[in-house]
Coordinates of C-alpha atoms in Angstrom, one line a residue:
M1 CA 34.3 -49.3 39.7
P2 CA 31.6 -46.9 41.3
N3 CA 28.6 -46.4 38.7
F4 CA 28.7 -42.5 38.4
E5 CA 25.8 -40.8 37.7
T6 CA 25.3 -38.5 34.5
V7 CA 24.0 -35.2 35.3
V8 CA 23.0 -33.0 32.2
V9 CA 23.0 -29.5 32.4
N10 CA 21.0 -27.2 29.6
T11 CA 21.9 -24.0 29.0
D12 CA 22.8 -21.0 26.3
I13 CA 25.7 -19.6 27.3
L14 CA 28.4 -21.8 29.5
I15 CA 31.6 -20.2 30.9
L16 CA 34.1 -22.8 31.6
G17 CA 36.6 -21.0 35.1
G18 CA 36.3 -19.1 38.3
G19 CA 39.0 -16.6 37.3
M20 CA 39.0 -13.2 36.5
A21 CA 37.8 -13.4 32.9
A22 CA 35.4 -16.1 34.1
C23 CA 34.1 -13.7 36.7
G24 CA 34.2 -10.9 34.4
A25 CA 32.3 -12.5 31.2
A26 CA 29.6 -13.7 34.2
V27 CA 28.8 -9.9 35.2
E28 CA 28.4 -8.9 31.3
A29 CA 26.6 -12.3 30.1
S30 CA 24.1 -12.1 32.8
Y31 CA 23.0 -8.4 32.0
W32 CA 22.7 -9.3 28.6
A33 CA 21.3 -12.7 28.9
K34 CA 18.6 -11.5 31.0
K35 CA 17.2 -9.1 28.7
N36 CA 17.2 -11.8 25.9
G37 CA 16.0 -14.7 28.1
L38 CA 18.7 -16.9 27.8
K39 CA 20.3 -18.7 30.6
V40 CA 24.1 -18.2 31.8
T41 CA 25.8 -21.2 33.8
L42 CA 29.5 -21.0 35.3
V43 CA 31.8 -24.1 36.1
D44 CA 34.5 -24.3 38.0
K45 CA 37.3 -26.6 38.7
A46 CA 37.5 -24.9 42.3
A47 CA 35.8 -22.2 44.3
M48 CA 35.1 -19.0 42.8
D49 CA 35.8 -16.9 46.0
R50 CA 39.6 -17.9 45.9
S51 CA 40.1 -19.3 42.0
G52 CA 42.4 -18.2 39.3
A53 CA 45.6 -16.3 39.1
V54 CA 44.3 -13.7 41.7
A55 CA 43.7 -16.3 44.7
M56 CA 45.8 -15.3 47.1
G57 CA 45.0 -11.3 46.4
L58 CA 47.1 -8.8 44.7
S59 CA 49.1 -5.0 46.0
A60 CA 48.5 -3.9 42.6
I61 CA 46.7 -3.3 39.4
N62 CA 49.0 -3.9 36.8
Q63 CA 46.7 -2.4 33.9
Y64 CA 45.3 0.7 34.6
L65 CA 45.3 3.0 31.8
G66 CA 43.5 6.5 33.1
I67 CA 42.0 7.7 30.0
A68 CA 39.5 9.9 31.2
K69 CA 41.9 12.2 32.9
G70 CA 44.3 12.3 30.1
E71 CA 46.8 9.8 31.7
N72 CA 47.5 7.4 29.1
T73 CA 46.2 6.7 25.7
V74 CA 44.9 3.5 23.9
E75 CA 48.0 3.9 21.2
D76 CA 51.1 4.3 23.8
Y77 CA 49.5 0.7 25.2
V78 CA 49.6 -0.8 22.1
R79 CA 52.6 0.3 21.6
Y80 CA 54.1 -0.6 25.0
V81 CA 52.8 -4.0 24.4
K82 CA 54.1 -4.7 21.0
N83 CA 57.5 -3.4 22.4
D84 CA 57.5 -5.9 25.1
L85 CA 56.8 -8.8 23.2
M86 CA 59.6 -8.2 20.4
G87 CA 56.9 -7.1 17.9
I88 CA 54.5 -10.1 18.1
A89 CA 51.2 -8.9 19.3
R90 CA 47.4 -8.2 17.9
D91 CA 47.4 -4.6 17.9
D92 CA 43.7 -4.6 17.8
Q93 CA 42.8 -7.2 20.2
V94 CA 45.0 -5.0 22.6
A95 CA 43.5 -1.6 21.9
D96 CA 40.0 -3.5 22.4
I97 CA 41.0 -4.6 26.1
A98 CA 42.4 -1.1 26.8
R99 CA 39.9 0.8 26.0
H100 CA 37.6 -0.8 28.1
V101 CA 40.2 -1.9 31.4
D102 CA 39.2 1.4 33.0
S103 CA 36.1 0.6 33.5
S104 CA 36.8 -3.0 34.9
V105 CA 38.5 -1.2 37.4
H106 CA 36.1 1.2 38.2
L107 CA 33.5 -1.4 39.2
F108 CA 36.1 -3.0 41.3
E109 CA 36.0 -0.1 43.6
K110 CA 32.6 0.3 43.5
W111 CA 32.1 -3.1 44.5
G112 CA 34.5 -2.5 47.8
L113 CA 38.4 -3.3 46.9
P114 CA 40.3 -0.4 48.6
I115 CA 42.4 1.1 45.9
W116 CA 45.6 3.5 47.3
K117 CA 44.3 7.4 46.7
N118 CA 46.6 10.0 47.3
E119 CA 45.3 13.7 48.9
D120 CA 44.0 14.6 45.5
G121 CA 41.9 11.4 45.3
N122 CA 43.4 10.0 42.4
Y123 CA 44.9 6.4 42.7
V124 CA 48.9 6.0 43.5
R125 CA 50.4 5.1 40.8
G126 CA 53.1 2.4 41.3
G127 CA 54.3 3.0 37.8
R128 CA 53.0 4.2 34.3
W129 CA 50.4 1.7 33.9
Q130 CA 50.1 0.4 38.0
I131 CA 48.0 1.8 40.8
M132 CA 48.3 0.1 44.2
L133 CA 45.5 -1.4 46.5
N134 CA 45.1 -3.5 49.8
G135 CA 44.2 -6.5 47.5
E136 CA 44.2 -9.9 49.7
S137 CA 40.6 -10.0 48.9
Y138 CA 40.5 -8.8 45.6
K139 CA 39.6 -12.1 44.0
V140 CA 36.7 -12.2 47.0
I141 CA 35.3 -9.1 46.0
V142 CA 34.8 -9.8 42.3
A143 CA 33.9 -13.4 42.3
E144 CA 31.1 -11.5 44.6
A145 CA 29.9 -9.4 42.1
A146 CA 29.8 -12.4 39.1
K147 CA 28.1 -14.7 41.7
N148 CA 25.1 -12.4 42.5
A149 CA 24.8 -11.9 38.4
L150 CA 24.8 -15.7 37.7
G151 CA 22.6 -16.7 40.6
T152 CA 23.8 -19.3 42.9
D153 CA 21.9 -22.5 40.9
N154 CA 24.0 -22.0 38.0
I155 CA 27.0 -22.3 39.4
Y156 CA 28.9 -25.3 39.6
E157 CA 32.2 -25.7 41.6
R158 CA 34.3 -28.7 41.9
V159 CA 33.7 -30.0 38.5
Y160 CA 36.9 -30.6 36.7
I161 CA 36.3 -30.1 32.8
C162 CA 37.8 -32.6 30.5
E163 CA 36.4 -32.5 26.7
P164 CA 34.5 -30.6 24.5
I165 CA 31.9 -31.3 23.1
M166 CA 30.7 -30.8 19.5
D167 CA 27.7 -30.6 16.9
G168 CA 29.9 -31.0 13.6
D169 CA 31.8 -27.6 13.5
R170 CA 30.3 -25.9 16.1
I171 CA 30.7 -25.9 19.9
A172 CA 28.1 -28.0 21.5
G173 CA 29.0 -27.7 25.5
A174 CA 31.7 -29.5 27.8
I175 CA 31.9 -32.8 29.7
G176 CA 33.8 -33.2 32.5
F177 CA 33.6 -35.0 36.8
S178 CA 33.1 -34.0 40.0
T179 CA 35.9 -34.1 42.0
R180 CA 33.6 -34.6 45.1
E181 CA 31.0 -36.8 44.2
E182 CA 30.8 -39.7 42.0
K183 CA 29.1 -37.7 39.3
V184 CA 29.7 -36.9 35.5
Y185 CA 28.3 -33.8 34.4
V186 CA 27.5 -33.1 30.7
F187 CA 26.6 -29.4 30.0
K188 CA 25.4 -29.1 26.6
A189 CA 25.0 -25.0 25.4
K190 CA 24.8 -22.4 22.5
A191 CA 27.9 -20.7 23.3
V192 CA 31.2 -21.3 25.3
I193 CA 33.2 -18.9 26.7
V194 CA 36.7 -20.8 27.9
A195 CA 38.3 -19.3 30.3
M196 CA 40.1 -21.7 32.4
G197 CA 43.7 -20.1 33.1
G198 CA 47.2 -21.1 31.9
A199 CA 49.7 -23.5 32.4
V200 CA 51.6 -24.5 35.3
G201 CA 53.8 -27.8 36.2
V202 CA 54.5 -28.4 32.5
F203 CA 58.3 -27.9 33.0
K204 CA 59.9 -29.2 35.8
P205 CA 59.8 -26.5 38.7
R206 CA 62.6 -24.9 40.3
S207 CA 60.9 -26.0 43.8
T208 CA 61.3 -29.8 44.3
G209 CA 60.9 -32.3 47.2
E210 CA 59.2 -30.3 50.5
G211 CA 58.7 -27.5 47.9
L212 CA 57.1 -29.6 45.1
G213 CA 53.7 -27.5 44.0
R214 CA 55.1 -24.4 45.2
S215 CA 55.4 -22.1 41.9
W216 CA 54.9 -18.3 40.6
Y217 CA 51.4 -19.0 38.8
P218 CA 49.2 -20.9 40.3
P219 CA 49.8 -24.6 40.2
F220 CA 46.2 -25.8 39.8
S221 CA 46.6 -24.1 36.2
S222 CA 47.2 -27.1 34.0
G223 CA 46.4 -25.7 30.2
S224 CA 42.8 -26.6 30.6
S225 CA 41.9 -23.8 28.4
A226 CA 44.5 -25.0 25.1
Y227 CA 43.5 -28.6 25.7
F228 CA 39.7 -27.7 25.2
T229 CA 40.0 -25.4 22.6
M230 CA 43.1 -27.2 20.7
K231 CA 40.7 -30.7 20.7
A232 CA 37.7 -28.6 19.4
G233 CA 39.8 -27.7 16.6
A234 CA 40.4 -24.1 17.1
E235 CA 43.7 -22.1 15.7
M236 CA 46.2 -21.5 18.5
T237 CA 48.7 -18.5 18.3
C238 CA 51.7 -17.6 19.9
Q239 CA 52.5 -21.3 21.5
E240 CA 55.9 -20.8 21.5
V241 CA 55.7 -17.8 23.7
R242 CA 56.6 -18.9 27.2
F243 CA 56.7 -16.6 30.6
I244 CA 59.6 -16.8 32.3
P245 CA 59.4 -14.4 35.5
V246 CA 62.4 -13.2 37.7
R247 CA 60.7 -13.4 41.4
F248 CA 62.4 -13.7 44.8
K249 CA 64.1 -17.0 45.2
D250 CA 62.5 -20.0 45.8
A251 CA 59.0 -18.4 47.4
Y252 CA 58.3 -16.8 44.0
G253 CA 57.5 -13.3 45.6
P254 CA 56.7 -10.4 43.2
V255 CA 59.5 -7.9 42.3
G256 CA 57.0 -5.0 40.3
A257 CA 56.5 -3.1 43.6
W258 CA 60.6 -3.0 44.6
F259 CA 61.1 -2.2 40.9
L260 CA 58.5 0.2 40.3
L261 CA 57.5 1.9 43.8
F262 CA 60.5 1.3 45.8
K263 CA 62.8 2.3 43.0
S264 CA 65.6 -0.9 44.0
R265 CA 68.0 -2.3 41.5
A266 CA 69.2 -5.6 40.5
T267 CA 72.5 -6.6 40.6
N268 CA 74.9 -9.1 40.4
A269 CA 77.2 -10.9 43.7
L270 CA 79.5 -8.1 42.9
G271 CA 77.3 -5.5 43.3
E272 CA 77.2 -4.9 39.3
E273 CA 74.2 -3.7 38.0
Y274 CA 73.8 -5.8 34.8
M275 CA 71.7 -4.1 33.1
V276 CA 74.1 -1.1 33.0
T277 CA 77.2 -3.6 32.5
R278 CA 75.8 -5.6 29.7
K279 CA 74.0 -2.8 28.0
D280 CA 75.6 -3.3 24.7
E281 CA 73.8 -6.5 24.7
L282 CA 70.3 -4.8 24.0
A283 CA 72.0 -3.7 20.6
N284 CA 71.6 -7.4 18.8
W285 CA 67.9 -7.7 19.4
G286 CA 66.8 -5.2 16.8
P287 CA 64.6 -2.0 17.3
Y288 CA 63.1 -3.8 20.9
G289 CA 66.6 -3.8 22.3
Q290 CA 66.3 0.1 22.2
V291 CA 62.9 0.6 23.3
K292 CA 62.1 1.9 26.7
P293 CA 61.0 0.3 29.2
I294 CA 63.5 -2.4 28.2
P295 CA 61.3 -5.8 27.2
A296 CA 60.8 -8.5 30.0
N297 CA 62.4 -11.4 28.5
L298 CA 66.1 -9.1 27.4
R299 CA 66.2 -7.8 31.2
N300 CA 66.2 -11.6 32.0
Y301 CA 68.5 -12.7 29.3
L302 CA 71.1 -9.8 30.5
G303 CA 70.6 -11.4 34.3
M304 CA 71.5 -14.8 32.9
L305 CA 74.6 -14.2 30.9
D306 CA 75.7 -13.3 34.5
V307 CA 74.7 -16.1 36.0
A308 CA 76.2 -18.0 33.3
E309 CA 79.5 -16.3 34.0
G310 CA 79.8 -17.4 37.5
K311 CA 78.6 -14.0 38.9
G312 CA 75.7 -15.2 40.7
P313 CA 73.5 -15.4 42.8
I314 CA 71.4 -12.1 41.7
Y315 CA 70.0 -9.9 44.3
M316 CA 67.3 -7.2 44.7
Q317 CA 69.2 -4.5 46.7
T318 CA 66.1 -4.0 49.0
A319 CA 68.4 -2.1 52.1
E320 CA 69.7 0.2 49.9
A321 CA 66.6 0.8 48.1
I322 CA 64.3 1.3 51.8
A323 CA 67.5 3.7 53.0
N324 CA 67.3 6.3 49.7
L325 CA 64.0 6.8 50.2
A326 CA 64.0 7.4 53.8
K327 CA 67.3 9.6 53.2
K328 CA 65.5 12.9 52.7
Y329 CA 64.3 12.4 56.7
E330 CA 68.0 11.8 57.8
D331 CA 68.2 15.3 59.7
D332 CA 65.2 14.5 61.3
P333 CA 66.1 11.5 63.7
K334 CA 62.3 11.3 64.4
A335 CA 60.9 11.6 61.0
F336 CA 63.3 9.3 59.6
K337 CA 62.4 6.5 62.3
K338 CA 58.7 6.7 61.0
K339 CA 59.4 6.9 57.6
M340 CA 61.7 3.5 58.0
K341 CA 59.0 1.8 59.8
E342 CA 56.2 3.1 56.8
L343 CA 58.9 1.5 54.4
E344 CA 59.8 -1.6 56.2
S345 CA 56.0 -2.5 56.6
E346 CA 55.0 -1.7 53.0
A347 CA 57.4 -4.2 52.3
W348 CA 56.3 -6.6 53.9
E349 CA 52.2 -5.9 53.3
D350 CA 53.4 -6.2 49.6
F351 CA 54.0 -10.2 50.2
L352 CA 51.1 -10.3 52.7
D353 CA 48.4 -8.9 50.3
M354 CA 49.4 -11.6 47.4
T355 CA 52.1 -13.8 48.7
V356 CA 52.2 -14.9 52.2
S357 CA 54.9 -17.7 51.5
Q358 CA 57.6 -15.2 50.7
A359 CA 57.3 -13.1 53.9
I360 CA 57.5 -16.7 55.8
L361 CA 60.7 -17.2 53.8
W362 CA 62.5 -14.1 54.4
A363 CA 61.2 -14.7 58.5
A364 CA 63.0 -18.4 58.0
C365 CA 66.4 -16.9 56.2
N366 CA 66.5 -14.0 59.1
I367 CA 65.9 -11.5 55.9
A368 CA 64.6 -8.2 56.9
P369 CA 64.2 -5.7 54.0
E370 CA 65.9 -2.8 55.4
E371 CA 68.7 -4.7 56.3
K372 CA 70.3 -6.5 53.8
A373 CA 69.8 -7.8 49.7
S374 CA 67.5 -10.8 48.8
E375 CA 68.0 -13.3 46.0
I376 CA 66.0 -13.5 42.8
A377 CA 66.1 -15.5 40.3
A378 CA 64.5 -16.7 37.1
A379 CA 61.4 -19.2 37.7
E380 CA 60.8 -22.3 35.4
P381 CA 58.5 -21.0 32.1
Y382 CA 54.9 -21.0 32.1
F383 CA 51.8 -20.5 29.8
I384 CA 50.5 -17.4 30.3
G385 CA 48.2 -15.4 27.6
S386 CA 47.6 -12.8 30.3
H387 CA 50.4 -11.6 31.6
S388 CA 54.4 -10.9 29.6
G389 CA 53.6 -14.2 28.4
A390 CA 51.0 -14.7 25.2
S391 CA 50.0 -17.9 24.0
G392 CA 46.2 -19.0 23.4
A393 CA 43.8 -19.3 21.2
W394 CA 42.9 -17.0 17.6
V395 CA 40.3 -15.1 18.6
S396 CA 38.0 -12.8 16.1
G397 CA 39.0 -8.8 16.7
P398 CA 36.5 -6.1 17.3
A399 CA 34.7 -5.0 14.0
D400 CA 35.3 -1.5 14.5
I401 CA 39.0 -1.3 14.6
A402 CA 40.1 -5.1 13.0
P403 CA 41.4 -5.7 10.1
P404 CA 39.6 -8.0 7.8
E405 CA 42.2 -10.8 8.0
Y406 CA 41.8 -10.6 12.4
Q407 CA 37.6 -10.6 11.9
W408 CA 35.0 -13.0 11.7
G409 CA 31.7 -11.7 13.3
Y410 CA 32.1 -12.5 17.1
T411 CA 34.8 -10.4 19.2
N412 CA 36.8 -12.9 20.4
M413 CA 35.4 -15.9 19.3
T414 CA 37.6 -18.8 18.0
T415 CA 38.0 -20.4 15.1
V416 CA 35.1 -22.9 15.9
K417 CA 31.6 -21.9 15.6
G418 CA 30.2 -20.5 19.2
L419 CA 33.4 -20.8 21.0
F420 CA 35.2 -18.1 22.4
A421 CA 37.9 -17.0 24.6
A422 CA 39.3 -14.6 27.2
G423 CA 42.3 -14.2 29.7
D424 CA 45.0 -16.5 29.4
A425 CA 42.9 -18.7 26.9
S426 CA 43.4 -15.5 24.7
G427 CA 46.6 -15.4 22.5
A428 CA 48.4 -12.4 21.1
S429 CA 46.9 -9.6 23.5
S430 CA 49.6 -9.8 26.1
H431 CA 49.9 -7.8 29.3
K432 CA 46.2 -7.5 30.6
F433 CA 46.7 -9.1 34.0
S434 CA 43.8 -9.1 36.2
S435 CA 41.6 -6.0 35.2
G436 CA 42.8 -6.8 31.6
S437 CA 41.3 -10.3 31.8
H438 CA 38.3 -9.1 33.7
A439 CA 37.3 -6.7 31.1
E440 CA 38.1 -9.1 28.0
G441 CA 36.1 -11.6 30.3
R442 CA 32.8 -8.8 30.0
I443 CA 33.9 -8.4 25.6
A444 CA 33.6 -12.2 25.3
G445 CA 30.7 -12.2 27.4
K446 CA 28.6 -10.0 25.6
S447 CA 30.1 -11.2 22.0
A448 CA 28.7 -14.9 23.1
V449 CA 25.2 -13.7 24.1
R450 CA 24.9 -12.0 20.8
F451 CA 26.2 -14.8 19.4
V452 CA 23.5 -17.2 20.2
V453 CA 20.7 -13.8 19.6
E454 CA 21.6 -14.6 16.4
N455 CA 22.4 -18.3 16.3
N456 CA 19.6 -19.8 18.8
Q457 CA 19.5 -23.6 17.5
E458 CA 19.7 -26.5 20.3
P459 CA 23.2 -28.3 19.7
N460 CA 22.8 -31.7 18.1
I461 CA 24.3 -34.2 20.5
D462 CA 24.0 -38.2 20.5
D463 CA 23.7 -40.2 23.5
A464 CA 26.8 -42.4 22.2
T465 CA 29.0 -39.4 21.9
I466 CA 28.2 -38.8 25.9
E467 CA 28.5 -42.1 26.7
A468 CA 31.7 -42.8 25.0
L469 CA 33.6 -39.4 25.9
K470 CA 32.0 -40.9 30.0
A471 CA 34.3 -44.1 29.6
E472 CA 37.1 -42.2 28.5
I473 CA 36.8 -39.6 31.1
L474 CA 36.5 -42.9 34.0
K475 CA 39.0 -45.0 32.1
P476 CA 41.9 -44.4 34.8
L477 CA 39.8 -45.5 37.9
A478 CA 38.3 -48.7 35.6
V479 CA 42.5 -49.6 34.6
W480 CA 43.4 -49.0 38.7
E481 CA 40.3 -51.5 39.3
E482 CA 41.4 -53.9 36.7
F483 CA 45.2 -53.9 37.7
S484 CA 46.0 -52.8 41.0
G485 CA 46.0 -56.4 42.2
F486 CA 48.8 -57.3 39.6
T487 CA 51.6 -56.2 42.3
T488 CA 52.3 -55.6 45.9
D489 CA 53.7 -51.7 46.0
P490 CA 50.9 -49.5 43.8
E491 CA 53.9 -47.6 43.2
T492 CA 54.8 -50.2 40.9
N493 CA 52.9 -51.8 38.3
P494 CA 53.5 -52.6 34.2
N495 CA 50.1 -51.8 33.1
Y496 CA 49.4 -48.5 34.6
I497 CA 51.0 -45.2 35.4
L498 CA 50.0 -43.1 38.3
P499 CA 50.0 -39.1 37.9
R500 CA 52.4 -38.4 39.6
Q501 CA 55.0 -40.3 38.2
Y502 CA 53.3 -39.1 34.8
M503 CA 53.9 -35.9 36.0
F504 CA 57.9 -35.9 36.6
R505 CA 58.5 -37.8 33.0
L506 CA 56.4 -34.5 31.4
Q507 CA 58.6 -32.3 33.4
K508 CA 61.9 -33.9 33.0
L509 CA 61.7 -34.2 29.2
M510 CA 60.3 -30.8 29.1
D511 CA 63.1 -29.3 31.1
E512 CA 66.3 -30.8 29.5
Y513 CA 64.9 -31.1 25.7
A514 CA 62.6 -27.7 25.4
G515 CA 65.0 -25.7 27.3
G516 CA 63.9 -25.6 30.9
V517 CA 66.2 -24.6 34.5
V518 CA 68.2 -27.4 34.0
A519 CA 69.2 -26.6 30.1
N520 CA 69.7 -23.0 31.4
F521 CA 66.4 -21.9 29.0
T522 CA 68.6 -23.5 25.9
T523 CA 67.6 -25.6 23.0
S524 CA 67.8 -26.5 19.9
K525 CA 66.5 -28.5 16.6
A526 CA 67.9 -31.3 17.8
L527 CA 66.9 -31.4 21.4
L528 CA 63.5 -30.4 20.4
E529 CA 63.2 -33.5 17.9
K530 CA 64.4 -35.7 20.8
G531 CA 61.9 -34.3 22.6
L532 CA 58.9 -34.6 20.6
E533 CA 60.1 -38.2 20.4
Y534 CA 59.9 -38.8 24.3
L535 CA 56.9 -37.1 24.6
L536 CA 55.3 -38.5 21.8
M537 CA 56.1 -42.3 23.6
L538 CA 54.3 -40.5 26.7
K539 CA 51.0 -39.1 25.2
E540 CA 51.3 -42.9 24.0
D541 CA 51.3 -44.1 28.0
S542 CA 48.7 -41.6 28.9
E543 CA 46.0 -43.8 28.3
K544 CA 47.4 -46.1 31.0
L545 CA 47.1 -43.6 33.6
A546 CA 45.2 -45.0 36.4
A547 CA 43.3 -43.2 39.4
R548 CA 42.6 -44.7 43.2
N549 CA 40.1 -41.8 43.7
L550 CA 38.9 -38.4 42.4
H551 CA 41.3 -36.8 42.9
E552 CA 44.0 -38.6 41.3
L553 CA 41.8 -39.0 38.4
M554 CA 42.1 -35.0 38.3
R555 CA 45.6 -35.5 38.1
C556 CA 45.4 -37.7 35.5
W557 CA 43.4 -35.3 33.7
E558 CA 45.8 -32.3 34.2
N559 CA 48.3 -34.6 32.9
K560 CA 46.4 -34.9 29.8
H561 CA 45.9 -31.4 29.7
R562 CA 49.3 -30.5 30.0
T563 CA 50.6 -32.8 27.6
L564 CA 48.9 -31.3 24.5
Q565 CA 50.2 -27.6 25.8
A566 CA 53.5 -29.3 26.1
E567 CA 53.3 -31.0 22.0
S568 CA 52.0 -27.5 20.9
H569 CA 54.3 -25.8 22.5
I570 CA 57.8 -27.9 21.3
R571 CA 56.0 -28.2 17.9
T572 CA 55.9 -24.1 17.5
V573 CA 59.3 -23.4 18.3
L574 CA 60.6 -26.2 16.6
F575 CA 58.9 -23.9 13.7
R576 CA 59.7 -20.8 14.2
E577 CA 63.2 -20.6 13.2
E578 CA 65.1 -17.9 15.4
T579 CA 65.8 -16.8 18.3
R580 CA 63.2 -14.0 19.0
W581 CA 62.6 -13.5 23.4
P582 CA 66.3 -14.3 24.6
G583 CA 65.6 -15.0 28.7
Y584 CA 62.1 -16.9 27.9
Y585 CA 64.4 -19.3 25.1
F586 CA 67.5 -19.3 23.6
R587 CA 67.9 -21.5 20.1
A588 CA 71.0 -22.1 20.4
D589 CA 71.3 -23.4 16.5
E590 CA 69.4 -20.1 16.3
P591 CA 70.4 -17.2 17.9
K592 CA 70.0 -14.3 16.1
L593 CA 66.8 -12.4 15.6
K594 CA 65.2 -12.5 11.9
E595 CA 63.1 -10.2 10.3
D596 CA 61.6 -12.3 8.4
W597 CA 60.5 -13.7 11.3
E598 CA 58.4 -11.4 12.8
V599 CA 55.2 -13.1 12.0
F600 CA 52.8 -15.0 14.0
C601 CA 53.2 -18.6 14.8
N602 CA 50.1 -20.3 14.7
C603 CA 49.3 -24.3 14.9
K604 CA 45.7 -26.3 14.7
Y605 CA 45.6 -30.1 15.9
D606 CA 43.5 -32.6 14.3
A607 CA 41.9 -34.3 17.6
K608 CA 40.6 -37.8 15.3
T609 CA 43.8 -37.7 13.3
G610 CA 46.5 -36.5 15.8
E611 CA 47.7 -34.2 12.8
W612 CA 49.0 -30.8 13.5
E613 CA 49.1 -27.6 10.9
M614 CA 51.3 -25.1 11.4
I615 CA 50.5 -21.7 10.0
K616 CA 52.2 -18.2 9.4
R617 CA 49.8 -15.3 10.0
P618 CA 51.2 -12.0 9.2
I619 CA 51.2 -9.0 11.8
I620 CA 49.0 -6.0 10.6
R621 CA 50.1 -3.2 12.6
L622 CA 47.2 -0.4 13.7
V623 CA 49.7 1.7 15.5
D624 CA 53.3 2.6 14.8

């Protein structure tokens, strides 16, 4: 096995990740660090320009309140988020992001992001909270500002972070390896901001075979945020909440613009609008079935009921929507033709801005959106604290609005000293999307600088700890070197498991036992317990993962990270004895919403013993 060089980097504030939250943290932390003589370093698994959920671009910013012009209030947004998550949200965190998000959007425009404006100079709304943009280069623009703030010497790209480094009960840094060179990187820091995204690939995807790797959320998000915070000993929240987006089938094209901008309807194959025909079902889900807008999971659920009765496929009525928008021009053939071309262009551009594969699939299937409807379907489950999911670390709220139970000194700090979380890494603060994640990164960045100024001690890390972690990181390469000659077929060997085989085992058991696509998103105590039994066996086998090269070494560690995310999910779904989010998952043995479970279900993992602590935390409302 090659002799990997150990590269030690000393810094004050370490940012892990390169997506929107990490870029927000970089801009803000660099500003305040410079005033205090501190160093900020960023490490990204990928390359910042195209890293994170916005890598391919976006056609809309989904969180912009317009507070200065009186369009919405922070309280309005808190109510919206609370209702959409069936009551499970931290009002203080949601409010903190909501009151700062507009300033992030104004920064994006200042940096060059082309946001649509109307004749009055106001942003064009796609919905109450959404504004439209030409966003193919959205992430490139935001990353450029972050890179300028940091300076190139303080950015490490193509480095996969594997494990936290601890100094007692305080974070002391992180360790990982280069995916391009034979180097192990040790980052020593006084504060660490985790912003490494959510998790894809825990469940078996709909796209298999030649489509393997295609997903709605970026396939390179492997649960690293959750793994890192859990291994550091941080308390986690909402690990049972996974998000299942309904998107255009097979290429996962977004539906938001079609519903909000084009005013399209979704129907079953019989032409029935399931949101109308199944309206009575909403009464079974407490007050959340009566709110407007209807929570995303309930909208999913009504469509799933139609599919279960054999009324699928489900269609987005694109041709009808375009015709309705052009209808008022029918008396003027020239104006009508012009409007139809304009709408057709916008329909294709929506995908070309953010999901090119959907445009390719439409073309491949001979679908012209102005002529025929297009299938939509529920995707596989994802773990994503920034969208309509809520999983992530339990973090301290802002001192001026958070109740004492939710506040412990530094905003967005986890329950581990010096360890901060933002974006998909922080939980119970859904619907921050791209702009809110950037704003939360800024909040965490400023808070981390304050922590270091007030706790400016060098981390104490002994060499033996580093060497042990280095050996653990490189173990899959050593396993391959030792046993690869035992069989003639490298894919079949009793002494190791390759990362691809491991991934298939993880996805199969989660799909079948934890309520994936094949189980129609349904599970039960018996299924979850059997799934946990198999998952713990798989976890044992993770010690036998083998890697033939650096790329497979990364795949091995992605699997390790996904496995801990999967375990926390199964354990928390078991812990919550109700069905609160039908449409995301349905517990057949606990099919009702229960008032006494309107609480946060939290958990803590002890990396030394492998034991889990399950915790109920009360929901404290700031807004009625």
